[in-house]
Coordinates of C-alpha atoms and ligand atoms in Angstrom, one line a residue:
M1 CA 5.4 -3.3 -23.3
P2 CA 2.5 -2.7 -20.8
V3 CA 2.5 -4.9 -17.7
Y4 CA 0.4 -5.1 -14.6
A5 CA 2.0 -3.9 -11.4
Y6 CA 1.1 -2.7 -7.8
G7 CA 2.2 0.5 -6.6
A8 CA 1.3 3.9 -5.1
Y9 CA 0.3 7.3 -6.6
A10 CA 1.1 9.2 -3.4
S11 CA 2.8 8.7 -0.1
D12 CA -0.5 8.8 1.8
K13 CA -2.3 6.5 -0.6
P14 CA -2.5 2.8 -0.4
L15 CA -0.8 0.7 -3.1
Q16 CA -3.1 -0.4 -5.9
S17 CA -3.2 -2.2 -9.2
M18 CA -1.7 -0.1 -12.1
E19 CA -0.3 -0.6 -15.6
I20 CA 3.2 0.3 -16.3
T21 CA 5.6 0.1 -19.3
R22 CA 8.7 -1.9 -19.6
R23 CA 11.3 -1.2 -22.3
S24 CA 11.8 -3.7 -25.2
P25 CA 14.8 -5.8 -24.4
G26 CA 18.0 -4.3 -25.8
P27 CA 21.0 -6.5 -27.0
H28 CA 22.3 -7.1 -23.4
D29 CA 18.9 -7.3 -21.7
V30 CA 17.2 -10.2 -20.0
Q31 CA 13.4 -10.1 -20.0
I32 CA 12.1 -11.8 -16.9
D33 CA 8.6 -13.1 -16.0
I34 CA 8.6 -12.4 -12.3
A35 CA 7.2 -15.2 -10.2
Y36 CA 7.6 -13.8 -6.8
C37 CA 8.8 -10.6 -5.1
G38 CA 9.7 -10.1 -1.4
I39 CA 8.5 -7.2 0.6
C40 CA 11.5 -5.4 2.2
H41 CA 11.0 -2.7 4.9
S42 CA 12.8 -0.4 2.5
D43 CA 9.8 -0.7 0.2
L44 CA 7.6 0.7 3.0
H45 CA 10.1 3.5 3.9
Q46 CA 10.3 4.6 0.2
V47 CA 6.6 4.3 -0.9
R48 CA 5.5 6.3 2.3
A49 CA 8.2 9.0 1.5
E50 CA 9.8 8.3 4.8
W51 CA 13.2 8.7 2.9
A52 CA 13.8 11.7 0.8
G53 CA 13.0 11.9 -3.0
T54 CA 10.2 9.3 -3.7
Q55 CA 8.8 9.7 -7.2
F56 CA 5.2 8.8 -7.9
P57 CA 3.9 6.5 -9.2
C58 CA 6.2 4.4 -7.1
V59 CA 6.3 0.6 -7.7
P60 CA 8.6 -1.0 -5.0
G61 CA 10.1 -4.4 -4.9
H62 CA 13.8 -5.6 -5.0
E63 CA 13.7 -9.1 -4.1
I64 CA 12.7 -10.5 -7.5
V65 CA 12.7 -14.1 -8.8
G66 CA 11.4 -15.6 -11.9
R67 CA 12.1 -17.1 -15.3
V68 CA 13.8 -15.7 -18.3
A69 CA 11.1 -14.9 -20.9
S70 CA 13.6 -13.6 -23.7
V71 CA 17.2 -12.5 -24.0
G72 CA 18.8 -9.8 -26.3
A73 CA 21.0 -10.9 -29.1
H74 CA 24.3 -10.2 -27.2
V75 CA 23.3 -12.0 -23.9
T76 CA 25.6 -14.8 -23.3
G77 CA 24.9 -15.9 -19.6
F78 CA 21.2 -16.6 -19.7
Q79 CA 18.7 -18.6 -21.7
L80 CA 15.0 -18.8 -22.1
G81 CA 13.4 -20.5 -19.1
D82 CA 16.4 -20.0 -16.7
L83 CA 15.6 -19.5 -13.0
V84 CA 17.0 -16.0 -12.2
G85 CA 16.9 -13.2 -9.6
V86 CA 17.3 -9.5 -9.5
G87 CA 18.1 -7.7 -6.3
C88 CA 18.5 -4.0 -5.4
I89 CA 20.8 -3.0 -8.4
V90 CA 19.8 -2.7 -12.1
D91 CA 22.7 -0.5 -13.4
S92 CA 25.8 1.3 -12.4
C93 CA 28.6 3.2 -14.2
Q94 CA 30.6 -0.1 -14.9
Q95 CA 33.9 1.8 -14.9
C96 CA 34.6 3.2 -11.4
E97 CA 36.9 1.8 -8.8
D98 CA 33.8 0.4 -7.0
C99 CA 32.3 -1.2 -10.1
N100 CA 35.7 -2.7 -11.0
S101 CA 36.0 -4.1 -7.6
G102 CA 32.6 -5.8 -7.8
L103 CA 31.2 -3.3 -5.4
E104 CA 28.5 -1.8 -7.7
N105 CA 26.5 -1.2 -4.5
Y106 CA 28.9 1.6 -3.6
C107 CA 29.2 3.2 -7.1
D108 CA 28.0 6.8 -7.1
D109 CA 25.9 6.1 -10.2
M110 CA 24.3 3.0 -8.9
V111 CA 20.7 2.6 -10.3
G112 CA 18.5 1.0 -7.7
T113 CA 15.7 -1.4 -8.8
Y114 CA 13.0 1.3 -8.0
N115 CA 13.0 5.1 -7.6
F116 CA 16.3 5.8 -9.4
P117 CA 16.7 7.9 -12.5
T118 CA 16.6 6.0 -15.8
A119 CA 16.0 6.6 -19.5
D120 CA 13.0 4.3 -19.4
A121 CA 9.4 5.6 -18.8
P122 CA 8.4 7.3 -16.5
G123 CA 12.0 8.5 -15.9
W124 CA 12.7 6.5 -12.7
T125 CA 12.9 2.8 -12.1
L126 CA 9.9 0.7 -11.2
G127 CA 10.4 -2.4 -9.1
G128 CA 9.3 -6.0 -8.8
Y129 CA 5.7 -5.7 -7.7
A130 CA 5.1 -6.2 -11.5
Q131 CA 4.5 -9.0 -13.9
Q132 CA 7.8 -8.5 -15.7
I133 CA 11.1 -6.6 -15.6
V134 CA 13.9 -6.0 -18.1
V135 CA 17.4 -5.9 -16.8
H136 CA 20.9 -5.7 -18.3
E137 CA 22.5 -9.2 -17.9
R138 CA 25.3 -7.9 -15.7
Y139 CA 22.7 -7.4 -12.9
V140 CA 20.9 -10.7 -13.3
L141 CA 21.7 -13.5 -10.8
R142 CA 21.5 -17.2 -11.3
V143 CA 19.2 -19.1 -8.9
R144 CA 20.5 -22.7 -8.2
H145 CA 17.9 -23.6 -5.6
P146 CA 15.3 -26.2 -6.7
G147 CA 12.4 -24.5 -8.6
A148 CA 10.0 -25.5 -5.8
Q149 CA 11.8 -23.2 -3.3
L150 CA 11.6 -20.2 -5.6
A151 CA 9.3 -18.1 -3.5
A152 CA 11.5 -18.5 -0.4
V153 CA 14.6 -17.7 -2.4
A154 CA 13.2 -14.1 -3.2
P155 CA 14.2 -12.6 0.1
L156 CA 17.8 -13.6 -0.4
L157 CA 18.1 -10.9 -3.0
C158 CA 17.9 -8.1 -0.4
A159 CA 17.6 -9.4 3.1
G160 CA 20.1 -12.2 2.4
I161 CA 22.9 -10.1 0.7
T162 CA 22.5 -7.2 3.2
T163 CA 23.3 -9.5 6.1
Y164 CA 25.7 -11.8 4.2
S165 CA 28.0 -9.0 3.1
P166 CA 28.9 -7.6 6.6
L167 CA 29.1 -11.0 8.1
K168 CA 31.8 -11.8 5.4
H169 CA 33.5 -8.4 5.6
W170 CA 33.8 -8.6 9.4
N171 CA 34.9 -12.2 9.3
A172 CA 32.1 -14.0 11.0
G173 CA 32.9 -17.7 11.3
P174 CA 34.1 -20.4 13.8
G175 CA 35.3 -18.9 17.0
T176 CA 33.5 -15.6 16.6
K177 CA 30.5 -14.5 18.6
V178 CA 28.0 -12.6 16.5
G179 CA 24.8 -10.6 17.6
V180 CA 21.9 -10.0 15.3
V181 CA 19.5 -7.2 16.5
G182 CA 16.0 -7.2 15.2
I183 CA 14.4 -10.4 14.0
G184 CA 12.5 -9.3 11.0
G185 CA 13.3 -10.0 7.3
L186 CA 17.0 -9.1 7.5
G187 CA 17.5 -10.3 11.0
H188 CA 16.2 -13.8 10.4
M189 CA 18.5 -14.2 7.4
G190 CA 21.4 -12.8 9.5
I191 CA 20.8 -15.6 12.1
K192 CA 20.6 -18.3 9.5
L193 CA 23.7 -17.1 7.6
A194 CA 25.9 -16.5 10.6
H195 CA 25.0 -19.9 11.9
A196 CA 25.8 -21.5 8.6
M197 CA 29.2 -19.7 8.7
G198 CA 29.9 -21.3 12.0
A199 CA 29.7 -18.4 14.3
H200 CA 28.1 -18.5 17.8
V201 CA 24.9 -16.5 17.2
V202 CA 23.0 -14.4 19.6
A203 CA 19.6 -13.0 18.5
F204 CA 18.4 -9.7 20.2
T205 CA 14.7 -9.1 19.9
T206 CA 12.2 -6.7 21.5
S207 CA 9.6 -9.4 21.2
E208 CA 9.4 -12.0 23.9
A209 CA 7.1 -14.0 21.6
K210 CA 10.1 -14.5 19.1
R211 CA 12.3 -16.2 21.7
Q212 CA 11.6 -19.8 20.7
A213 CA 11.4 -19.0 17.0
A214 CA 14.8 -17.3 17.0
L215 CA 16.4 -20.5 18.3
A216 CA 14.6 -22.6 15.6
L217 CA 16.2 -20.2 13.1
G218 CA 19.7 -21.1 14.3
A219 CA 20.5 -18.8 17.1
D220 CA 22.5 -20.3 20.0
E221 CA 21.0 -17.8 22.4
V222 CA 18.3 -15.2 22.5
V223 CA 18.2 -12.0 24.5
V224 CA 15.1 -9.8 25.0
S225 CA 16.8 -6.5 24.6
R226 CA 14.2 -4.6 26.8
N227 CA 15.5 -6.8 29.7
T228 CA 18.5 -4.9 31.1
D229 CA 19.6 -7.7 33.4
E230 CA 19.7 -10.1 30.4
M231 CA 21.6 -7.5 28.4
A232 CA 24.2 -6.9 31.3
K233 CA 25.1 -10.6 31.1
H234 CA 26.5 -10.1 27.6
A235 CA 28.8 -7.0 28.3
K236 CA 32.0 -7.1 26.3
R237 CA 31.4 -10.5 24.6
F238 CA 30.8 -9.8 20.9
D239 CA 33.1 -9.6 17.9
L240 CA 30.4 -8.4 15.7
I241 CA 26.8 -7.1 16.0
I242 CA 24.6 -6.6 12.9
N243 CA 21.9 -4.2 13.7
T244 CA 18.8 -4.4 11.4
V245 CA 16.3 -2.3 13.5
A246 CA 14.2 -0.1 11.2
A247 CA 13.6 2.6 13.8
P248 CA 15.8 5.0 15.9
H249 CA 17.0 3.5 19.2
D250 CA 19.7 3.7 21.9
L251 CA 22.9 2.2 20.2
D252 CA 24.9 2.4 23.4
A253 CA 22.9 -0.5 24.8
F254 CA 24.5 -2.7 22.1
L255 CA 27.9 -1.0 21.8
V256 CA 28.8 -2.0 25.4
L257 CA 28.2 -5.6 24.4
L258 CA 31.2 -5.4 22.0
K259 CA 34.6 -6.8 23.0
R260 CA 37.7 -4.6 22.5
D261 CA 38.0 -4.0 18.7
G262 CA 34.5 -5.3 18.2
A263 CA 32.3 -3.7 15.5
M264 CA 28.5 -3.0 15.3
V265 CA 27.4 -2.6 11.7
L266 CA 24.1 -0.7 11.1
V267 CA 22.1 -2.0 8.2
G268 CA 18.8 -0.8 9.3
A269 CA 17.9 2.5 7.7
P270 CA 15.3 4.4 9.9
A271 CA 13.8 7.6 8.6
T272 CA 15.1 9.7 11.5
P273 CA 18.5 9.4 13.1
H274 CA 19.5 7.3 16.0
P275 CA 20.5 9.3 19.1
S276 CA 24.2 9.8 18.8
P277 CA 26.1 7.1 20.7
G278 CA 28.4 7.9 23.7
V279 CA 32.0 8.4 22.5
F280 CA 33.4 6.7 25.6
N281 CA 31.7 3.5 24.7
L282 CA 33.7 3.6 21.5
I283 CA 37.1 5.0 22.5
T284 CA 37.6 2.9 25.7
Q285 CA 37.6 -0.3 23.9
R286 CA 38.6 0.8 20.3
R287 CA 35.1 -0.3 19.1
T288 CA 33.8 0.4 15.7
L289 CA 30.4 1.7 14.7
A290 CA 30.0 1.0 10.9
G291 CA 27.4 0.8 8.2
S292 CA 26.9 -1.5 5.2
M293 CA 24.6 -1.3 2.2
I294 CA 23.4 -4.5 0.4
G295 CA 26.3 -6.1 -1.5
G296 CA 27.8 -6.2 -5.0
I297 CA 26.6 -8.4 -7.8
A298 CA 29.5 -11.0 -7.6
E299 CA 28.9 -11.2 -3.8
T300 CA 25.1 -11.6 -4.4
Q301 CA 25.8 -14.5 -6.6
E302 CA 28.2 -16.0 -4.0
M303 CA 25.6 -15.6 -1.3
L304 CA 22.9 -17.3 -3.5
D305 CA 25.3 -20.2 -4.2
F306 CA 26.2 -20.4 -0.5
C307 CA 22.5 -20.7 0.4
A308 CA 21.9 -23.3 -2.4
E309 CA 24.7 -25.3 -1.0
H310 CA 23.6 -25.1 2.6
G311 CA 19.9 -25.4 1.8
I312 CA 19.1 -22.0 3.1
V313 CA 15.9 -20.0 2.1
A314 CA 13.9 -17.5 3.9
D315 CA 10.9 -18.2 6.2
I316 CA 8.0 -16.6 4.3
E317 CA 4.3 -15.8 4.2
L318 CA 3.1 -15.9 0.6
I319 CA 0.5 -13.3 -0.1
R320 CA -1.7 -12.1 -3.0
A321 CA -1.1 -8.7 -4.4
D322 CA -4.2 -7.3 -2.9
E323 CA -2.8 -8.2 0.5
I324 CA 0.3 -5.9 0.2
N325 CA -1.3 -3.0 2.1
T326 CA -2.2 -5.3 5.0
A327 CA 1.3 -6.8 5.0
Y328 CA 2.8 -3.3 5.4
E329 CA 0.7 -2.7 8.4
R330 CA 1.7 -6.0 10.0
M331 CA 5.4 -5.4 9.2
L332 CA 5.2 -2.1 11.2
K333 CA 4.0 -4.1 14.2
G334 CA 6.9 -6.7 13.8
D335 CA 4.2 -9.2 12.9
V336 CA 5.8 -11.1 10.1
Q337 CA 7.4 -14.5 10.2
Y338 CA 9.7 -13.4 8.6
R339 CA 9.3 -12.1 5.2
F340 CA 6.1 -11.4 3.1
V341 CA 6.5 -12.6 -0.5
I342 CA 4.1 -11.6 -3.2
D343 CA 2.8 -14.3 -5.6
N344 CA 3.1 -12.1 -8.8
A345 CA 0.7 -14.4 -10.6
T346 CA -2.0 -12.5 -8.6
L347 CA -1.2 -9.2 -10.2
T348 CA -4.1 -8.3 -12.6
D349 CA -6.1 -5.2 -13.5
Ligands
NAP401 P1 11.4 -5.8 9.2 O1 11.2 -7.1 8.6 O2 10.3 -4.9 9.5 O3 12.2 -6.1 10.6 C1 12.8 -5.1 11.4 C2 12.8 -5.6 12.8 O4 13.4 -4.6 13.7 C3 11.4 -5.9 13.5 O5 10.9 -7.2 13.1 C4 11.8 -5.8 14.9 O6 12.3 -7.1 15.4 C5 12.9 -4.8 15.0 N1 12.3 -3.6 15.6 C6 12.5 -3.3 16.9 N2 12.0 -2.0 17.2 C7 11.4 -1.6 16.0 C8 10.6 -0.5 15.7 N3 10.3 0.4 16.6 N4 10.2 -0.4 14.4 C9 10.5 -1.3 13.5 N5 11.2 -2.5 13.8 C10 11.7 -2.6 15.0 O7 12.4 -5.0 8.4 P2 13.6 -5.4 7.4 O8 13.0 -5.6 6.0 O9 14.4 -6.5 8.0 O10 14.5 -4.1 7.3 C11 15.1 -3.6 8.4 C12 15.8 -2.2 8.1 O11 16.9 -2.4 7.3 C13 14.9 -1.2 7.4 O12 15.1 0.1 7.9 C14 15.3 -1.3 5.9 O13 15.0 -0.2 5.3 C15 16.8 -1.5 6.1 N6 17.5 -2.2 5.0 C16 18.7 -1.7 4.8 C17 19.5 -2.3 3.8 C18 20.9 -2.0 3.6 O14 21.4 -2.2 2.4 N7 21.6 -1.5 4.6 C19 18.9 -3.3 3.0 C20 17.5 -3.7 3.2 C21 16.9 -3.2 4.2 P3 12.1 -7.5 16.9 O15 10.6 -7.8 17.0 O16 12.8 -8.8 16.9 O17 12.6 -6.6 17.8
ZN402 ZN1 15.5 -4.4 0.7

């Protein structure tokens, strides 16, 4: 089945319109007309080959929402016309301890929505900057938000779950103080979710211009992290810090803000490593430096339902497909409020 998509033929080439092929739906597959797809910073890392192993042509996109166009004969959970989402995972081994625990995101054979090996042409997965996608029903999520909010739901499928999962795992909630570092796509969702969970939320930004906006997103306090006096006032105060920054930086500046037994969780995935943090900032207060990757399918559904219940969506800028390259440039400058979302109806030849 040929469909229009937007992708790149090489790491130094801009993204452009292209035709790709989707498999015919199998018995357990859901065929989805993609209405909108969010632009994650991971898309940029991958398509520009900042991470190893990018296959070209590369069609990014793992914040997918749309409607079911058809279902295979054995699909039980979805019907024609249902509002659905697909996040970062389209397959996994379905039998290991991780898959059996609902943590497909940690399965060694997890198949990501783009750039992972697959039997489908061209041999690696192609993502959501496309008119349609075909996905096994196990990896399809139900969207319970009103249809009018669909575009703003798209970023929940990656930015939402990537911040929700560590907030839950490290018990963010009433009585806890949570920091969110980097107010981009992930960070703005982290603020909204931690606030909805009842935590006291402090936003850390490098951008003075985002101070007011971070309060409007639900932060109780905002710290401009370049200001050392402001940072010093928060020493040893935090139970948890979620660090979303997409570039290498000094982790010690944030580690010292953790209480005894506090944890900083890295979710940002820069192309080059952070400078190694000072051991004494960890051992003297039994602090933890951890990492977390997206979330499992069941937890992604839990997050979507939590957001529907609390009226949470992303703050987005809706763009046409031919604005994707400009959006990437703006994202690199931190100039996005707070997620670009593609209107997939604008994908044509
Ligand atoms: P984004 O929208 O571009 O936001 C990143 C934010 O980091 C920026 O808005 C900026 O916020 C801050 N920042 C500070 N210094 C920066 C610098 N030198 N370069 C870039 N950003 C800087 O990105 P995103 O989509 O939220 O993704 C953030 C990172 O998480 C990326 O590395 C992405 O690949 C990764 N990621 C990881 C997972 C996972 O499973 N762990 C999932 C999705 C994405 P301020 O202006 O507020 O400082
Ligand atoms: Zn992502």
